mmCIF file of N, CA and C in Angstrom:
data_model
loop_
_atom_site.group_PDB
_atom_site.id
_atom_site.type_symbol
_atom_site.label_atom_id
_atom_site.label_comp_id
_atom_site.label_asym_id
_atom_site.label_seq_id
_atom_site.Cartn_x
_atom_site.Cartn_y
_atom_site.Cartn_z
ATOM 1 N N UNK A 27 60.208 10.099 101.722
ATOM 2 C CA UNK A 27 59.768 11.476 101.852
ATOM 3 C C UNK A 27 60.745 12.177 102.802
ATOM 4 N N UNK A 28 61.181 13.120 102.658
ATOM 5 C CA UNK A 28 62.096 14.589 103.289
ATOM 6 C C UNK A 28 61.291 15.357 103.838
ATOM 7 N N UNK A 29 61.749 16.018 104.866
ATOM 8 C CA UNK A 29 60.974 16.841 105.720
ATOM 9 C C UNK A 29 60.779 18.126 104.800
ATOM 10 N N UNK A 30 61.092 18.290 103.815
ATOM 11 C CA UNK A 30 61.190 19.605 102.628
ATOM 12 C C UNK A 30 60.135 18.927 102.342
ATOM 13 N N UNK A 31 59.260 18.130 102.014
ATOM 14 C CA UNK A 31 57.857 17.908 101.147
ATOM 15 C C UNK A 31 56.767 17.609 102.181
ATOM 16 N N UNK A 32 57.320 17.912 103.305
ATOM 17 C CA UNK A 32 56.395 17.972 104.514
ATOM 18 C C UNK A 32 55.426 19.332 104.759
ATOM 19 N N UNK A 33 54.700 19.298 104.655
ATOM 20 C CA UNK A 33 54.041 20.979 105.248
ATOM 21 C C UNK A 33 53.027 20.678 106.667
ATOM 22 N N UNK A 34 53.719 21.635 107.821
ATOM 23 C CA UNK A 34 52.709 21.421 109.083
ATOM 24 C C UNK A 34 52.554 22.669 109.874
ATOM 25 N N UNK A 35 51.062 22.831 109.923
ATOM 26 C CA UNK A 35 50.736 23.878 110.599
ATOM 27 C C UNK A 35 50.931 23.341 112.051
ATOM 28 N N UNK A 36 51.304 24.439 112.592
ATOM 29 C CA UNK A 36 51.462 24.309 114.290
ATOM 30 C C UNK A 36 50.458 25.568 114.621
ATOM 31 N N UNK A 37 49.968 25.028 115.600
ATOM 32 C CA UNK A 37 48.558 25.434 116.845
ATOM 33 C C UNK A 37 49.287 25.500 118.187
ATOM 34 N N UNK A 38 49.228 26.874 118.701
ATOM 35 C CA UNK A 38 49.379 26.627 120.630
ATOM 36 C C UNK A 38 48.215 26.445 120.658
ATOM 37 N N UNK A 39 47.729 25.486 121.697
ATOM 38 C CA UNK A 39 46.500 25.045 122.614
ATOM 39 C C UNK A 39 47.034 25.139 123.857
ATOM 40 N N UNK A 40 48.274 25.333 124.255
ATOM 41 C CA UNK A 40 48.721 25.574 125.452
ATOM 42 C C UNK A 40 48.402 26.507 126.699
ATOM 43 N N UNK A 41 48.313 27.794 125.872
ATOM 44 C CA UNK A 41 48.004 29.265 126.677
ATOM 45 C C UNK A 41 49.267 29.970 126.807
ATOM 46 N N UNK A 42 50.525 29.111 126.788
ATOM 47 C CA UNK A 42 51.374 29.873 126.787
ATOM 48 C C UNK A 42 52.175 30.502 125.831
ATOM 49 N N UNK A 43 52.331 32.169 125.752
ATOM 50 C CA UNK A 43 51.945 33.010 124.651
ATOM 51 C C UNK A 43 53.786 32.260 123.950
ATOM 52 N N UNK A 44 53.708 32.572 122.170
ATOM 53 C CA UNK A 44 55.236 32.436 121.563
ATOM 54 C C UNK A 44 55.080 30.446 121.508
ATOM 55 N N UNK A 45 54.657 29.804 122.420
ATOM 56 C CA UNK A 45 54.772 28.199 121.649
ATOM 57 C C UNK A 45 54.975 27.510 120.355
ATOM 58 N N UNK A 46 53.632 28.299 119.995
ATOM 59 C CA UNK A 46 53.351 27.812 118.240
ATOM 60 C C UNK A 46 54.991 28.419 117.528
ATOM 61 N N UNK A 47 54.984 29.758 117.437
ATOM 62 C CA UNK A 47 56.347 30.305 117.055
ATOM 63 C C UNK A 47 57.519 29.501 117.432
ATOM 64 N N UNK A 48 57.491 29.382 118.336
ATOM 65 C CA UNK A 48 58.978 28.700 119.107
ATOM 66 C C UNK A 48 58.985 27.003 118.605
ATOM 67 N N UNK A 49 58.136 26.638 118.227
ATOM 68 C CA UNK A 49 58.005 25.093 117.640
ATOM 69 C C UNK A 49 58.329 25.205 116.678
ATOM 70 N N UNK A 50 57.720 26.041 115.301
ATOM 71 C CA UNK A 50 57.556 26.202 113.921
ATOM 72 C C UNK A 50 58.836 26.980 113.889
ATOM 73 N N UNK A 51 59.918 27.509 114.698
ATOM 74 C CA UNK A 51 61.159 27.606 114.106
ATOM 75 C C UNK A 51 61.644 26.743 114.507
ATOM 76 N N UNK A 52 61.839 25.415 115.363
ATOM 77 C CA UNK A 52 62.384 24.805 115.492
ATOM 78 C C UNK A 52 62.074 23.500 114.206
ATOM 79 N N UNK A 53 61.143 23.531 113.578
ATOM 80 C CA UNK A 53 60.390 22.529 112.356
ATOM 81 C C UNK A 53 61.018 22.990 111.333
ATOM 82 N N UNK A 54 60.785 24.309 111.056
ATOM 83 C CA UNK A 54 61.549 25.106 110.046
ATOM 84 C C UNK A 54 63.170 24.494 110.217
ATOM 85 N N UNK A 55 64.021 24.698 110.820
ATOM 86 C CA UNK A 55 65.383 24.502 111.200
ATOM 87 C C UNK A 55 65.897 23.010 110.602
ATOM 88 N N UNK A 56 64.649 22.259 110.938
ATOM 89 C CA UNK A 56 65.305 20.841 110.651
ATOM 90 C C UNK A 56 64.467 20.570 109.138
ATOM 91 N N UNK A 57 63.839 21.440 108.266
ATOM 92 C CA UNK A 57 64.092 21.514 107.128
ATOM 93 C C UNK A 57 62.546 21.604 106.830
ATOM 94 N N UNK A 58 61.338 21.263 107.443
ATOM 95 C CA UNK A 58 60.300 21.505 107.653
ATOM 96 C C UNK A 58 59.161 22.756 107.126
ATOM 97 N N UNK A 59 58.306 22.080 106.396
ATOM 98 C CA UNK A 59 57.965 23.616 105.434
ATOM 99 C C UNK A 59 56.574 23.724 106.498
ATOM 100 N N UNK A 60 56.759 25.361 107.112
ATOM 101 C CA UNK A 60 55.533 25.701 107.948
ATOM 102 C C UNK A 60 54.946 27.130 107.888
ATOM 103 N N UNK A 61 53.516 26.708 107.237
ATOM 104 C CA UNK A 61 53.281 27.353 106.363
ATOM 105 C C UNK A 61 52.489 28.726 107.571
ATOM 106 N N UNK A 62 51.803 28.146 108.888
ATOM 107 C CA UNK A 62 50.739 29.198 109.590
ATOM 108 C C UNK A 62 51.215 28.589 110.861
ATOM 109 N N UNK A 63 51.302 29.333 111.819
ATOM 110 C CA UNK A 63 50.894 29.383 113.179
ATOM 111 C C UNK A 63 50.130 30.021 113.863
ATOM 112 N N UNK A 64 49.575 29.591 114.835
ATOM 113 C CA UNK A 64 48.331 30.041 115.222
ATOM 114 C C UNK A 64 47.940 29.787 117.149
ATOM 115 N N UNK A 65 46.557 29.759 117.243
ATOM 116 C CA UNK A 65 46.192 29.584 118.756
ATOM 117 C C UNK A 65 44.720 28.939 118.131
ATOM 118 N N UNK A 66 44.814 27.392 118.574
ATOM 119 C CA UNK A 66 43.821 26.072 118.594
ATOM 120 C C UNK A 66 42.592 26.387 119.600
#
């Protein structure tokens, strides 16, 4: 399996605002299909 047939939602649970975003382009980048981000 390839990270192209992967799909993962990313959640901040952190509090700190932009996480989820700042992860899910970094998932995206390495080829990663992400479909929602959000706050957990």
């Amino acid at each position: 399996m390839s990270p192209v047939d992967v799909r993962v939602q990313v959640l901040n649970g952190s509090g700190v605002v932009g996480q989820a975003a700042e992860a899910a382009e970094a998932l995206r980048a390495a080829g990663f299909q992400v479909p929602f981000t959000g706050n957990s």
